[in-house]
mmCIF file of C-alpha atoms in Angstrom:
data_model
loop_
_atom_site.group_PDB
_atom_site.id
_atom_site.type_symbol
_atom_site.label_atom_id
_atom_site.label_comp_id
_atom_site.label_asym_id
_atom_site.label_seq_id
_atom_site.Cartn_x
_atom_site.Cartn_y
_atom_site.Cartn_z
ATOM 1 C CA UNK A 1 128.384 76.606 168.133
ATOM 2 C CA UNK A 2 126.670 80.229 169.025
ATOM 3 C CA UNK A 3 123.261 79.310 170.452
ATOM 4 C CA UNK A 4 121.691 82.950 169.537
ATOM 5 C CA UNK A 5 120.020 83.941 166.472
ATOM 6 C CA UNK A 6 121.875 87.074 166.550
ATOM 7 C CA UNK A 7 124.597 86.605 167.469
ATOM 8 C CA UNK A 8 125.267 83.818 164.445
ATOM 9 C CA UNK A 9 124.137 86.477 162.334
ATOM 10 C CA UNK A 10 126.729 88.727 163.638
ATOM 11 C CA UNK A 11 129.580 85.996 163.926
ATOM 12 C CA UNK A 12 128.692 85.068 160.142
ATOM 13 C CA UNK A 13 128.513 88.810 158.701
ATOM 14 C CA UNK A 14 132.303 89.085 160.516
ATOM 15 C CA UNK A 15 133.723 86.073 158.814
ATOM 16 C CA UNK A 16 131.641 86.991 155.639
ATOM 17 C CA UNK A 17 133.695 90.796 155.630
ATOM 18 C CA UNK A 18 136.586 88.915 156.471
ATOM 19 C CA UNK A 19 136.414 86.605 153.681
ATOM 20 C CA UNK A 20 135.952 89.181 151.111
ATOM 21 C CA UNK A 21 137.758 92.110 152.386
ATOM 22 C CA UNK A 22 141.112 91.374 150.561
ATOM 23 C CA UNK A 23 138.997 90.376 147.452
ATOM 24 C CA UNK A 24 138.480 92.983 144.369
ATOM 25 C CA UNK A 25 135.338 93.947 143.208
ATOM 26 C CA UNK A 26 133.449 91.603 140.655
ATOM 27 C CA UNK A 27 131.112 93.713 138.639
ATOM 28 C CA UNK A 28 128.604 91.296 140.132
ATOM 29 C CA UNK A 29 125.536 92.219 141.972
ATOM 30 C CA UNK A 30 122.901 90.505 143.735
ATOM 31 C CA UNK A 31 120.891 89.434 140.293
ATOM 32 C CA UNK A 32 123.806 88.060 139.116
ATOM 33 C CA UNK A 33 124.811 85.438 142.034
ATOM 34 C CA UNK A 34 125.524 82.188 140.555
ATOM 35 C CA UNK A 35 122.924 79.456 141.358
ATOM 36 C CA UNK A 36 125.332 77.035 143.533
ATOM 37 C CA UNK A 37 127.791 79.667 145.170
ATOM 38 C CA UNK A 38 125.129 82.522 145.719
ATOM 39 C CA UNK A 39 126.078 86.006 146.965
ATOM 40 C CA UNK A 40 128.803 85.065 148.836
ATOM 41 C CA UNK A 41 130.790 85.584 145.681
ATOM 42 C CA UNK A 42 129.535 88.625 144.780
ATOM 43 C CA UNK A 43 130.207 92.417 145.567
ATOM 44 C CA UNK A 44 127.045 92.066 147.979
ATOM 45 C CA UNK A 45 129.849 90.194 150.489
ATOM 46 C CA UNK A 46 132.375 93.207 151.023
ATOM 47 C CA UNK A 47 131.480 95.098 153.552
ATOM 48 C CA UNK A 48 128.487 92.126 154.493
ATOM 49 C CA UNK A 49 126.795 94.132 157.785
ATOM 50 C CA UNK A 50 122.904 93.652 157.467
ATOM 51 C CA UNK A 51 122.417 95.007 160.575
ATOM 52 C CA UNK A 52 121.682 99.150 159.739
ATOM 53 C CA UNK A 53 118.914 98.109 158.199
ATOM 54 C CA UNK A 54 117.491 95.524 160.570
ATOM 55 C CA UNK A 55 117.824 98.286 163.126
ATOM 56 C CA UNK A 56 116.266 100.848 160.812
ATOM 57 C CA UNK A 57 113.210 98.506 160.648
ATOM 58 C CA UNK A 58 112.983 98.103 164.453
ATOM 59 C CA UNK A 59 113.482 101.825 164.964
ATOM 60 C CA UNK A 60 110.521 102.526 162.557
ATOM 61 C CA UNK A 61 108.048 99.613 163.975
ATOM 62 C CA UNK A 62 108.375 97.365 160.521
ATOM 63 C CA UNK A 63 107.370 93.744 160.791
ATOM 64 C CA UNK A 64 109.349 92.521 157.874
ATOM 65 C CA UNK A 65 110.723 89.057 158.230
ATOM 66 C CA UNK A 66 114.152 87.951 156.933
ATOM 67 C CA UNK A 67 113.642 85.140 154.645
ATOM 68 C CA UNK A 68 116.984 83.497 152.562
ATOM 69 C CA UNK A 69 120.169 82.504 153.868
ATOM 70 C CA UNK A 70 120.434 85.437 156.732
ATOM 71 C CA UNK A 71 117.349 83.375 158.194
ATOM 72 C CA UNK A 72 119.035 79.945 157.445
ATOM 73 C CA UNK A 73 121.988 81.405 159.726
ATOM 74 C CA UNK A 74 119.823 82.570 162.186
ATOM 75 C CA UNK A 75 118.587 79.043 162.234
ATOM 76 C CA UNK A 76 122.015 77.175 162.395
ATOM 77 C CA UNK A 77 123.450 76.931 158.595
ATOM 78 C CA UNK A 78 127.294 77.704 158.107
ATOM 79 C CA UNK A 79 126.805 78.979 154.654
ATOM 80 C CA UNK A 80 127.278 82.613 154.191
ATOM 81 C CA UNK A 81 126.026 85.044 152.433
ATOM 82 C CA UNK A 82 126.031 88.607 150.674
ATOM 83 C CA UNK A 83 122.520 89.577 150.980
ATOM 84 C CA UNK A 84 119.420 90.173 153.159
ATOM 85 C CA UNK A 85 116.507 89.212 151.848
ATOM 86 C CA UNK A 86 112.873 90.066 153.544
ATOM 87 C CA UNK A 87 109.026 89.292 153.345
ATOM 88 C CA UNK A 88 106.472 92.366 154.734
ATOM 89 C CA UNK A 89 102.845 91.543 153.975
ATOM 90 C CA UNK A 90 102.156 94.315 151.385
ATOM 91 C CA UNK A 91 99.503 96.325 153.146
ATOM 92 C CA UNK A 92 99.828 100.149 151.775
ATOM 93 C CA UNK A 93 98.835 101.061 155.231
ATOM 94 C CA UNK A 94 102.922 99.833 156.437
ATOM 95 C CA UNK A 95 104.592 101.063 153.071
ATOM 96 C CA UNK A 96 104.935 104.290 154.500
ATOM 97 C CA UNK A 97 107.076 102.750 157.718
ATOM 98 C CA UNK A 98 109.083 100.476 155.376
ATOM 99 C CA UNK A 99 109.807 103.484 153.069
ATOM 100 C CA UNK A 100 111.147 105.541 155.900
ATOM 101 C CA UNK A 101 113.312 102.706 157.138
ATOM 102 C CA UNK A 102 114.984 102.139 153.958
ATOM 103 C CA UNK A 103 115.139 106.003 153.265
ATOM 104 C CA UNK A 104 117.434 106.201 156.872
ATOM 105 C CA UNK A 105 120.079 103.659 155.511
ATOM 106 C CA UNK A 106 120.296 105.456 152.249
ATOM 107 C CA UNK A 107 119.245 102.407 150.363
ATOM 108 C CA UNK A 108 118.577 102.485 146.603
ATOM 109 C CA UNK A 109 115.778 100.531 145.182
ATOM 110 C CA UNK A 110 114.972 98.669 141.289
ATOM 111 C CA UNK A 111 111.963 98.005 140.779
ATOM 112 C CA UNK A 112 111.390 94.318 138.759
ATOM 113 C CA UNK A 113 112.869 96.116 135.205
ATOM 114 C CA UNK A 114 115.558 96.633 136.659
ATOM 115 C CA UNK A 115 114.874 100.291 136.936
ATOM 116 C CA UNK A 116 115.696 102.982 139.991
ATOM 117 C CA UNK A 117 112.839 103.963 141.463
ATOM 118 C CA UNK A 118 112.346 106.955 144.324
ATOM 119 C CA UNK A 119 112.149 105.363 147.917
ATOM 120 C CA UNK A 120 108.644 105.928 148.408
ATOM 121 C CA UNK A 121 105.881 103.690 149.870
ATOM 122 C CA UNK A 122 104.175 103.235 146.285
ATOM 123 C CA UNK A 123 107.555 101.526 145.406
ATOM 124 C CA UNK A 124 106.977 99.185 147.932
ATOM 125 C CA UNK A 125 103.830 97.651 146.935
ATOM 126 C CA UNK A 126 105.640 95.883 143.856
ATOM 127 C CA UNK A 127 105.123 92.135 144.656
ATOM 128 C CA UNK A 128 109.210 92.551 144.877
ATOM 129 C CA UNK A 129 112.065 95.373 144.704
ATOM 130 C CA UNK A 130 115.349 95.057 144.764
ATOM 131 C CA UNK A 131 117.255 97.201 147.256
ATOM 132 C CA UNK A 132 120.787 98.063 147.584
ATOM 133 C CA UNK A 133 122.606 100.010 151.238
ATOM 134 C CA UNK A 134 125.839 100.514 152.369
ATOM 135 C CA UNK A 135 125.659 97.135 154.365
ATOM 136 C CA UNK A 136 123.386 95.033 152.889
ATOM 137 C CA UNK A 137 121.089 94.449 149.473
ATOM 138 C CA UNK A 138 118.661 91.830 148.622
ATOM 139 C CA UNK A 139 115.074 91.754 147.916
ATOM 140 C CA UNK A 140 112.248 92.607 149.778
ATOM 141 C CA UNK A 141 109.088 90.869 149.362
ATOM 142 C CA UNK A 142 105.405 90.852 149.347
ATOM 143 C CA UNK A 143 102.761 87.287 149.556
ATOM 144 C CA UNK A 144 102.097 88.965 145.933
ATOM 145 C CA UNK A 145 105.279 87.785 144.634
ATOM 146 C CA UNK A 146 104.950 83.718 142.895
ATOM 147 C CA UNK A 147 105.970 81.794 145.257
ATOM 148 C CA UNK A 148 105.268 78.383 143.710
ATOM 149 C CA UNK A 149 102.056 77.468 145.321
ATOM 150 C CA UNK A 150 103.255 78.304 148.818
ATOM 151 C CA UNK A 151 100.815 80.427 151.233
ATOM 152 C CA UNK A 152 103.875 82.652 152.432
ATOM 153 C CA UNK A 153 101.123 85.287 154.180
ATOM 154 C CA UNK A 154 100.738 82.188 156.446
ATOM 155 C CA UNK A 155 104.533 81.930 157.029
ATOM 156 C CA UNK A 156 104.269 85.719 158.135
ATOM 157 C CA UNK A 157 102.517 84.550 160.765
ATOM 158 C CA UNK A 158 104.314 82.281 162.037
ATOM 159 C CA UNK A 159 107.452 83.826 161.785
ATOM 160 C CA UNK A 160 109.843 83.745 165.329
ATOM 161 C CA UNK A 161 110.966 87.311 166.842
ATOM 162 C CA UNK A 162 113.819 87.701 168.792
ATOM 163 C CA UNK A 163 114.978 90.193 170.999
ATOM 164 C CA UNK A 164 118.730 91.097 171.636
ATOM 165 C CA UNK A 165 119.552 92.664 174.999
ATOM 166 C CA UNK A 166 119.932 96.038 173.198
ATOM 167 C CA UNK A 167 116.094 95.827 172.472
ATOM 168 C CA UNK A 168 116.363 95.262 168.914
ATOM 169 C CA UNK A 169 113.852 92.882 167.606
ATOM 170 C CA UNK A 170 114.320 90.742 164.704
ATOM 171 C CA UNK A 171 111.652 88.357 162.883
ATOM 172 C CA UNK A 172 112.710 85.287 160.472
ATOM 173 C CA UNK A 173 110.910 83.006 158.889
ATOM 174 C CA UNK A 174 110.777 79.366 160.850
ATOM 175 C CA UNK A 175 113.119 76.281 159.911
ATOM 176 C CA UNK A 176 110.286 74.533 158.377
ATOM 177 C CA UNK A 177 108.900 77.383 156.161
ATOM 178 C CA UNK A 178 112.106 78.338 155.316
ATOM 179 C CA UNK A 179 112.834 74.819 154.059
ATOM 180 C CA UNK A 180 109.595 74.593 152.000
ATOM 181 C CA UNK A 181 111.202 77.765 150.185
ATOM 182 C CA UNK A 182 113.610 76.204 149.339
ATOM 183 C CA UNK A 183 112.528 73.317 148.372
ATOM 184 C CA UNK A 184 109.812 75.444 145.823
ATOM 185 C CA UNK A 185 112.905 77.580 144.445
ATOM 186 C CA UNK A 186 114.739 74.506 144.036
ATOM 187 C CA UNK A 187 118.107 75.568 142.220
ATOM 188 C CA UNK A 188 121.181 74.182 143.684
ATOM 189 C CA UNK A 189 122.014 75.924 146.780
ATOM 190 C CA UNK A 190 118.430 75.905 147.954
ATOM 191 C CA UNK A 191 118.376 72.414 147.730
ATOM 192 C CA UNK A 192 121.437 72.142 149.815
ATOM 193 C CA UNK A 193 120.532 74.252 152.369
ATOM 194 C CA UNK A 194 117.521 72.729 152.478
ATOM 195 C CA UNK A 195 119.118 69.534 153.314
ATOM 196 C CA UNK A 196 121.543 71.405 155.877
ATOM 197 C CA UNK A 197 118.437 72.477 157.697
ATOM 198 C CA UNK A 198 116.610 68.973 157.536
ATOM 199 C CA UNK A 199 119.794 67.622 159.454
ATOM 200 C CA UNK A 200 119.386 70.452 162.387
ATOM 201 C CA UNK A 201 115.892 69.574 163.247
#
């Protein structure tokens, strides 16, 4: 068992680009993961490395926090996964920084039509886009965004950072927040990885 937040992250993108590296494409993309498996079986797990853009967001002074499964490994779960998904708090004032970040990994965006739209702060303040890189996609997030009743500008505050010895600084969302999402999304894998997170308090 790694005892670092980062460094499960790292262990699980490896076995995550191992697992699919022999695999052919699907067609699939992160919309269309299935409700049980997730992303894991889509084309969002070959060539799994969320860490460009977790750097790019460091480099540019972003406090975005990874929600989903990358912050349920960070926490301890063994499930992987083919996406990174992440919460800012939707201030215009930080769409600028966020914009820049994403523009440096060469990330495409879709807005909630399913629609490209220019990587541009204004894009940002969507209660969600979807992005796509060459390491990771997901969706990034704003408190605007339903979240079934849940006051997830609170959870941005109490969101853990940690620091690698390279410097880079990383912020996820905590066990028990993450489990309440979870538990409010409810379809089948949440509901399992909620339970796998109950059993590592």
């Amino acid at each position: 068992m790694i005892d670092e937040p980062l460094e499960r992250l790292r262990a699980a993108a490896r076995r995550t680009r191992e697992l699919a590296q022999n695999r052919a494409g699907t067609g699939l993309g992160h919309q269309d993961a299935d409700d049980d498996v997730g992303t894991i079986g889509t084309d969002g797990a070959l060539g799994f490395d969320p860490f460009p853009l977790l750097e790019a967001l460091h480099r540019h002074g972003v406090r975005a926090v990874v929600i989903g499964q990358v912050a349920g490994i960070m926490h301890g779960s063994t499930e992987l996964t083919g996406d990174l998904d992440l919460l800012w708090d939707g201030l215009p004032a930080h769409a600028p920084a966020l914009a820049a970040a994403f523009a440096s990994v060469n990330a495409h965006l879709i807005d909630g039509k399913g629609s490209p739209v220019a990587t541009h702060p204004d894009s940002f303040l969507c209660p969600k886009v979807e992005f796509t890189s060459p390491g990771a996609g997901g969706d990034c997030c704003t408190p605007e965004l339903p979240w079934g009743g849940l006051r997830v500008r609170e959870f941005l505050d109490r969101a853990i950072t940690v620091v690698d010895p390279s410097g880079l600084e990383v912020h996820y969302v905590s066990r028990e927040d993450l489990i309440r999402m979870r538990r409010a999304i409810g379809r089948p894998k949440d509901l399992r990885r909620a339970d796998e997170l109950d059993s590592l308090a």
